[in-house]
Amino acid sequence: MAEKPLLSVRNLTMIYKTRKGPVSAIDDVSFDLKRGESLGLVGESGCGKTSVAMALLRLLPDNAQITGGQILLDGTDLTQLSEDEMQHVRWKRISMVFQAAMNALDPVYKVGDQIIEAIERHERDIDPAEARRRVEALFKLVGIDPKMADRYPHEFSGGMRQRAIIAMALACNPDLIIADEPTTALDVIVQDQVLRELRQVQKQMGMSMIYISHDIAVIAEVAERIAIMYAGRLCELADAVEIFKRPRHPYTVALMSAFPSIVGEKRPLVALGGEPPDLLFPPPGCRFHPRCPRALDICKQQQPPFEDIGGGHYLACWNPAPMVEVQS
Amino acid sequence: MLKYIANRLLQIVVTLFIFFALTYFILDAQPGDITLQYVNNPKFTKEQREALRRRLGLDKPAYVRFFQWMGNTLRGDLGESYQYRKPVMDVLLERAPRTIFLFLTATLIEFFVGYWLGRVLAWQRGTGLEYGITVVGAFFYTVFTPWFALMMIYLFGFTLKWFPIGKFLDVNLWRTAPKGLTANQIFINLLVTMTLLAVALVVVYYLTRRMNPYRASLIRWSALIGGAAIAVGYWAASPVAKYAGDILYHMALPIIVLTLINFSGTMLLTRTTMLETLREDYIMAARAKGLPERVVRDKHAARNAVLPVFTSLIISLPFILGGGIITETVFSWEGLGLTLLTASTTGDIPLVMGSFLFIGTLALLAHLVADVAYAFLDPRIRYA
Ligand SMILES: Nc1ncnc2c1ncn2[C@@H]1O[C@H](COP(=O)(O)OP(=O)(O)OP(=O)(O)O)[C@@H](O)[C@H]1O
Ligand code: SF4
Ligand SMILES: [Mg+2]
């Protein structure tokens, strides 16, 4: 009796064509996202998080190519849409808070006008005064003085710019917001504030959200479900509580042990030897095997399937960690 | 802003003074003077030449003459040209409009074409079209100007006879001109027309800058075409249409040559800055907002890429006023450039100084206007 998901990513595979050969940045990634749900996507730098986000909006660089899979938004496969049709999906259905949000505002236009531009693009007949009122309301919502709408980006501080971008992402009331490390450029205190506000607004307005970060602590605050990504593949996906309490994938376990428990004392950091693989030449079988403490022979030859092991807990591993409740 | 402008004006005055002093003394340091022109003239004896030198004040030391010149200039008297035996001011007023009109038109066309093509190049990167245009552009960018101009005259003027050769008017036609009509009046009126048109277009551009880009672009193009139509209509209906047409016909080949030689610099600059702009995050953001590619290109990428192109336009402004000496020589276009050249080689100091005064002042003022306009183009610039 499961409710139909808003977004359903099926076996998505994407490469970057380079002179040295194809870079396998997304390999066979599948996940679902319900309406109003927030999903965290966690992984080390270079594992393909931004690539997933850009693939959802089909804003990939010229050398990127989606070689397989589907991105179903309310049942429509975005990979099959024409560029023109895709433009109507962007921002109206799926909007984004960029990783480099600091520079996501055009320096020669007023910030308010840049938001109005997005609104007018998707609501052709909107009255300019109405669009303007919406911008002011959005500014209030994200905690910026509405008068700032008439200022240029260079007159905004980093935190304010980030908030303005969030206001812009909300402007067309999208079904899904993708936030790609939206706070990395900010100092810690502002980071925390912006994060909490973003979460609050998302809950209030009932939109879905994909929250991307390399920092599982950040994700823990905002996401109901968490997906762990490694070297272009998902290794584990489950409820946030489940991931924290019963991590099964050796990579998740390693990440968790590096993460001081929310309440308890700091646990010793289990060092994970080695580096993530070069995606030009990903290791055969399980991409994690060269670093995995639990690796078996089969891991080197066969890719473990990404399967539900019960209760919406997905896992891709031949030899998962025993199911012990992690004490905290 | 006002304080900034006042400051800049003061700077301009100081700059001009230094510039004039340097020019004057360098000119004076040239061997010989204007009286050498008459050395081979049997009617001029040595004594007569000496008398002429005394009359022109050439026997006095240079610094005395310089300050005398400064004083007269401040009183609005630029003196008399040695060669033409008439006030320097009259010579300049006769020659400047031709030069300004020719080079301003050529420069505007060249920038428009270069900017437009540069935008296309950046958008078509990696295609055969980009490669082709770039190669052609590089050819014109490096071609030897006098050779190219002469080849063009030979081909289009001499062989094909599509365009007249040299000069800016057809003497036979102008013999029939109504009394009192001079080419100069026409040049000045054409300049006024162009200025009015330019001002109108800037106003339209400014008023439409926040509009939906499709509508803005529609209004801008209609304004350009409408304005041009009105201007052409006005001139066609005027009684001097025939003479204005003659001048424009004579201008065509020089403009084509100037445009061909110069557009590629602007084009390659626009292409490079466009490609840099395209990598900016706000371009990605504009795409993510679902804006059509053309809007992303024109409203965001090109709008930001125009800034350095505009700077290069500013830098080429003095060239408009000085005129290309080579171009004016090749096309026998008797404008400021040619005047300056002959005046300095013959030692006609008042005329040289007058030309420099004219060119220098206008160039510096144009620079100031351009800087102020830049502040409107780029909100990050604030003059305090
Ligand atoms: N345009 C491109 N051409 C070739 N390779 C690319 C391109 N963009 C990204 N990559 C490679 O694809 C992989 C995934 O990159 P991506 O930016 O998606 O990672 P990420 O998880 O977002 O990293 P980060 O945390 O640093 O933002 C990386 O190995 C990267 O080097
Ligand atoms: S599949 Fe094998 S190598 Fe991969 S994580 Fe599981 S145990 Fe480790
Ligand atoms: Mg990233």
PDB file of C-alpha atoms in Angstrom, chain B residues 207-362:
ATOM      1  CA  LEU B 207      13.923  51.645 -20.040  1.00  0.00           C
ATOM      2  CA  THR B 208      13.646  48.030 -21.169  1.00  0.00           C
ATOM      3  CA  ARG B 209      16.446  46.599 -19.078  1.00  0.00           C
ATOM      4  CA  ARG B 210      14.156  44.904 -16.539  1.00  0.00           C
ATOM      5  CA  MET B 211      11.637  43.592 -19.006  1.00  0.00           C
ATOM      6  CA  ASN B 212      11.139  40.056 -20.042  1.00  0.00           C
ATOM      7  CA  PRO B 213      14.048  39.513 -22.458  1.00  0.00           C
ATOM      8  CA  TYR B 214      11.882  38.588 -25.412  1.00  0.00           C
ATOM      9  CA  ARG B 215       9.855  41.736 -25.123  1.00  0.00           C
ATOM     10  CA  ALA B 216      12.907  43.846 -24.388  1.00  0.00           C
ATOM     11  CA  SER B 217      14.703  42.509 -27.414  1.00  0.00           C
ATOM     12  CA  LEU B 218      11.631  43.063 -29.594  1.00  0.00           C
ATOM     13  CA  ILE B 219      11.295  46.655 -28.412  1.00  0.00           C
ATOM     14  CA  ARG B 220      15.017  47.300 -28.837  1.00  0.00           C
ATOM     15  CA  TRP B 221      15.118  45.972 -32.367  1.00  0.00           C
ATOM     16  CA  SER B 222      11.982  47.905 -33.308  1.00  0.00           C
ATOM     17  CA  ALA B 223      13.524  51.041 -31.835  1.00  0.00           C
ATOM     18  CA  LEU B 224      16.726  50.478 -33.794  1.00  0.00           C
ATOM     19  CA  ILE B 225      14.961  49.775 -37.061  1.00  0.00           C
ATOM     20  CA  GLY B 226      12.305  52.447 -36.496  1.00  0.00           C
ATOM     21  CA  GLY B 227      14.875  55.055 -35.511  1.00  0.00           C
ATOM     22  CA  ALA B 228      17.064  54.225 -38.480  1.00  0.00           C
ATOM     23  CA  ALA B 229      14.024  54.381 -40.760  1.00  0.00           C
ATOM     24  CA  ILE B 230      13.047  57.792 -39.440  1.00  0.00           C
ATOM     25  CA  ALA B 231      16.607  59.044 -39.896  1.00  0.00           C
ATOM     26  CA  VAL B 232      16.850  57.682 -43.417  1.00  0.00           C
ATOM     27  CA  GLY B 233      13.389  59.033 -44.222  1.00  0.00           C
ATOM     28  CA  TYR B 234      14.295  62.450 -42.932  1.00  0.00           C
ATOM     29  CA  TRP B 235      17.437  62.557 -45.036  1.00  0.00           C
ATOM     30  CA  ALA B 236      15.781  61.125 -48.120  1.00  0.00           C
ATOM     31  CA  ALA B 237      13.099  63.789 -47.962  1.00  0.00           C
ATOM     32  CA  SER B 238      15.514  66.638 -47.393  1.00  0.00           C
ATOM     33  CA  PRO B 239      16.552  68.767 -50.380  1.00  0.00           C
ATOM     34  CA  VAL B 240      20.193  67.820 -49.931  1.00  0.00           C
ATOM     35  CA  ALA B 241      19.543  64.076 -50.072  1.00  0.00           C
ATOM     36  CA  LYS B 242      21.593  63.733 -53.245  1.00  0.00           C
ATOM     37  CA  TYR B 243      24.663  65.292 -51.644  1.00  0.00           C
ATOM     38  CA  ALA B 244      24.380  63.381 -48.385  1.00  0.00           C
ATOM     39  CA  GLY B 245      23.989  60.217 -50.429  1.00  0.00           C
ATOM     40  CA  ASP B 246      27.132  61.071 -52.351  1.00  0.00           C
ATOM     41  CA  ILE B 247      29.087  61.419 -49.122  1.00  0.00           C
ATOM     42  CA  LEU B 248      27.730  58.163 -47.705  1.00  0.00           C
ATOM     43  CA  TYR B 249      28.574  56.411 -50.972  1.00  0.00           C
ATOM     44  CA  HIS B 250      32.155  57.633 -50.680  1.00  0.00           C
ATOM     45  CA  MET B 251      32.248  56.458 -47.074  1.00  0.00           C
ATOM     46  CA  ALA B 252      31.164  52.913 -47.836  1.00  0.00           C
ATOM     47  CA  LEU B 253      34.506  51.459 -48.891  1.00  0.00           C
ATOM     48  CA  PRO B 254      36.549  53.006 -46.061  1.00  0.00           C
ATOM     49  CA  ILE B 255      33.962  51.735 -43.573  1.00  0.00           C
ATOM     50  CA  ILE B 256      34.027  48.239 -45.025  1.00  0.00           C
ATOM     51  CA  VAL B 257      37.817  48.187 -44.896  1.00  0.00           C
ATOM     52  CA  LEU B 258      37.962  49.576 -41.344  1.00  0.00           C
ATOM     53  CA  THR B 259      35.331  47.129 -40.155  1.00  0.00           C
ATOM     54  CA  LEU B 260      37.070  44.155 -41.725  1.00  0.00           C
ATOM     55  CA  ILE B 261      40.404  45.126 -40.223  1.00  0.00           C
ATOM     56  CA  ASN B 262      39.089  45.830 -36.758  1.00  0.00           C
ATOM     57  CA  PHE B 263      36.115  43.579 -36.039  1.00  0.00           C
ATOM     58  CA  SER B 264      38.150  40.485 -35.280  1.00  0.00           C
ATOM     59  CA  GLY B 265      39.843  42.061 -32.263  1.00  0.00           C
ATOM     60  CA  THR B 266      36.455  42.721 -30.705  1.00  0.00           C
ATOM     61  CA  MET B 267      35.160  39.357 -31.837  1.00  0.00           C
ATOM     62  CA  LEU B 268      38.002  37.374 -30.293  1.00  0.00           C
ATOM     63  CA  LEU B 269      37.820  39.415 -27.099  1.00  0.00           C
ATOM     64  CA  THR B 270      34.069  38.863 -26.836  1.00  0.00           C
ATOM     65  CA  ARG B 271      34.514  35.160 -27.492  1.00  0.00           C
ATOM     66  CA  THR B 272      37.129  34.786 -24.769  1.00  0.00           C
ATOM     67  CA  THR B 273      35.217  36.753 -22.147  1.00  0.00           C
ATOM     68  CA  MET B 274      31.997  34.941 -23.073  1.00  0.00           C
ATOM     69  CA  LEU B 275      33.672  31.581 -22.576  1.00  0.00           C
ATOM     70  CA  GLU B 276      34.964  32.734 -19.212  1.00  0.00           C
ATOM     71  CA  THR B 277      31.540  34.036 -18.247  1.00  0.00           C
ATOM     72  CA  LEU B 278      29.905  30.785 -19.290  1.00  0.00           C
ATOM     73  CA  ARG B 279      31.876  28.979 -16.617  1.00  0.00           C
ATOM     74  CA  GLU B 280      30.445  31.217 -13.895  1.00  0.00           C
ATOM     75  CA  ASP B 281      28.061  29.721 -11.386  1.00  0.00           C
ATOM     76  CA  TYR B 282      25.376  32.293 -12.090  1.00  0.00           C
ATOM     77  CA  ILE B 283      25.126  30.965 -15.636  1.00  0.00           C
ATOM     78  CA  MET B 284      24.467  27.503 -14.253  1.00  0.00           C
ATOM     79  CA  ALA B 285      21.925  29.079 -11.895  1.00  0.00           C
ATOM     80  CA  ALA B 286      20.233  30.872 -14.791  1.00  0.00           C
ATOM     81  CA  ARG B 287      19.925  27.563 -16.635  1.00  0.00           C
ATOM     82  CA  ALA B 288      18.658  25.838 -13.505  1.00  0.00           C
ATOM     83  CA  LYS B 289      15.897  28.427 -13.300  1.00  0.00           C
ATOM     84  CA  GLY B 290      14.628  26.993 -16.562  1.00  0.00           C
ATOM     85  CA  LEU B 291      15.480  30.052 -18.632  1.00  0.00           C
ATOM     86  CA  PRO B 292      15.716  29.404 -22.365  1.00  0.00           C
ATOM     87  CA  GLU B 293      19.245  29.184 -23.743  1.00  0.00           C
ATOM     88  CA  ARG B 294      18.884  32.439 -25.635  1.00  0.00           C
ATOM     89  CA  VAL B 295      17.964  34.312 -22.473  1.00  0.00           C
ATOM     90  CA  VAL B 296      20.856  32.726 -20.603  1.00  0.00           C
ATOM     91  CA  ARG B 297      23.163  33.770 -23.403  1.00  0.00           C
ATOM     92  CA  ASP B 298      21.932  37.301 -24.014  1.00  0.00           C
ATOM     93  CA  LYS B 299      20.659  38.460 -20.679  1.00  0.00           C
ATOM     94  CA  HIS B 300      23.256  36.859 -18.430  1.00  0.00           C
ATOM     95  CA  ALA B 301      26.367  35.671 -20.288  1.00  0.00           C
ATOM     96  CA  ALA B 302      26.630  38.395 -22.925  1.00  0.00           C
ATOM     97  CA  ARG B 303      25.600  41.107 -20.501  1.00  0.00           C
ATOM     98  CA  ASN B 304      28.527  40.249 -18.244  1.00  0.00           C
ATOM     99  CA  ALA B 305      30.918  39.631 -21.112  1.00  0.00           C
ATOM    100  CA  VAL B 306      30.223  43.087 -22.535  1.00  0.00           C
ATOM    101  CA  LEU B 307      32.122  44.773 -19.703  1.00  0.00           C
ATOM    102  CA  PRO B 308      35.684  44.156 -20.963  1.00  0.00           C
ATOM    103  CA  VAL B 309      34.508  44.736 -24.527  1.00  0.00           C
ATOM    104  CA  PHE B 310      33.184  48.101 -23.463  1.00  0.00           C
ATOM    105  CA  THR B 311      36.546  48.892 -21.878  1.00  0.00           C
ATOM    106  CA  SER B 312      38.266  48.168 -25.154  1.00  0.00           C
ATOM    107  CA  LEU B 313      35.785  50.451 -26.913  1.00  0.00           C
ATOM    108  CA  ILE B 314      36.739  53.212 -24.479  1.00  0.00           C
ATOM    109  CA  ILE B 315      40.387  52.671 -25.251  1.00  0.00           C
ATOM    110  CA  SER B 316      39.754  52.986 -28.971  1.00  0.00           C
ATOM    111  CA  LEU B 317      37.911  56.305 -28.607  1.00  0.00           C
ATOM    112  CA  PRO B 318      40.964  58.555 -29.133  1.00  0.00           C
ATOM    113  CA  PHE B 319      41.528  56.626 -32.335  1.00  0.00           C
ATOM    114  CA  ILE B 320      38.108  57.748 -33.547  1.00  0.00           C
ATOM    115  CA  LEU B 321      39.120  61.357 -32.997  1.00  0.00           C
ATOM    116  CA  GLY B 322      42.665  61.153 -34.257  1.00  0.00           C
ATOM    117  CA  GLY B 323      41.530  59.240 -37.237  1.00  0.00           C
ATOM    118  CA  GLY B 324      43.636  56.537 -38.752  1.00  0.00           C
ATOM    119  CA  ILE B 325      46.448  58.361 -40.505  1.00  0.00           C
ATOM    120  CA  ILE B 326      47.012  55.357 -42.743  1.00  0.00           C
ATOM    121  CA  THR B 327      43.356  55.037 -43.627  1.00  0.00           C
ATOM    122  CA  GLU B 328      42.957  58.728 -44.335  1.00  0.00           C
ATOM    123  CA  THR B 329      46.066  58.685 -46.498  1.00  0.00           C
ATOM    124  CA  VAL B 330      45.059  55.629 -48.488  1.00  0.00           C
ATOM    125  CA  PHE B 331      41.546  56.946 -49.100  1.00  0.00           C
ATOM    126  CA  SER B 332      42.656  60.604 -49.500  1.00  0.00           C
ATOM    127  CA  TRP B 333      40.166  61.408 -46.782  1.00  0.00           C
ATOM    128  CA  GLU B 334      41.251  64.877 -45.774  1.00  0.00           C
ATOM    129  CA  GLY B 335      40.429  64.620 -42.107  1.00  0.00           C
ATOM    130  CA  LEU B 336      42.209  65.308 -38.867  1.00  0.00           C
ATOM    131  CA  GLY B 337      44.714  62.492 -39.231  1.00  0.00           C
ATOM    132  CA  LEU B 338      45.982  63.674 -42.587  1.00  0.00           C
ATOM    133  CA  THR B 339      45.964  67.308 -41.420  1.00  0.00           C
ATOM    134  CA  LEU B 340      48.007  66.402 -38.378  1.00  0.00           C
ATOM    135  CA  LEU B 341      50.460  64.444 -40.481  1.00  0.00           C
ATOM    136  CA  THR B 342      51.162  67.221 -42.984  1.00  0.00           C
ATOM    137  CA  ALA B 343      51.162  69.903 -40.277  1.00  0.00           C
ATOM    138  CA  SER B 344      53.796  68.114 -38.241  1.00  0.00           C
ATOM    139  CA  THR B 345      56.033  67.282 -41.194  1.00  0.00           C
ATOM    140  CA  THR B 346      55.973  70.881 -42.406  1.00  0.00           C
ATOM    141  CA  GLY B 347      56.445  72.455 -38.979  1.00  0.00           C
ATOM    142  CA  ASP B 348      53.052  74.154 -38.922  1.00  0.00           C
ATOM    143  CA  ILE B 349      53.194  74.359 -35.143  1.00  0.00           C
ATOM    144  CA  PRO B 350      49.919  76.227 -34.518  1.00  0.00           C
ATOM    145  CA  LEU B 351      47.974  73.698 -36.547  1.00  0.00           C
ATOM    146  CA  VAL B 352      49.672  70.731 -34.897  1.00  0.00           C
ATOM    147  CA  MET B 353      48.996  72.171 -31.455  1.00  0.00           C
ATOM    148  CA  GLY B 354      45.435  73.010 -32.402  1.00  0.00           C
ATOM    149  CA  SER B 355      44.818  69.467 -33.655  1.00  0.00           C
ATOM    150  CA  PHE B 356      46.284  67.994 -30.526  1.00  0.00           C
ATOM    151  CA  LEU B 357      44.240  70.337 -28.375  1.00  0.00           C
ATOM    152  CA  PHE B 358      41.125  69.257 -30.148  1.00  0.00           C
ATOM    153  CA  ILE B 359      41.890  65.535 -30.199  1.00  0.00           C
ATOM    154  CA  GLY B 360      43.305  65.456 -26.684  1.00  0.00           C
ATOM    155  CA  THR B 361      40.453  67.323 -25.054  1.00  0.00           C
ATOM    156  CA  LEU B 362      37.764  65.345 -26.809  1.00  0.00           C
TER     157      LEU B 362
END
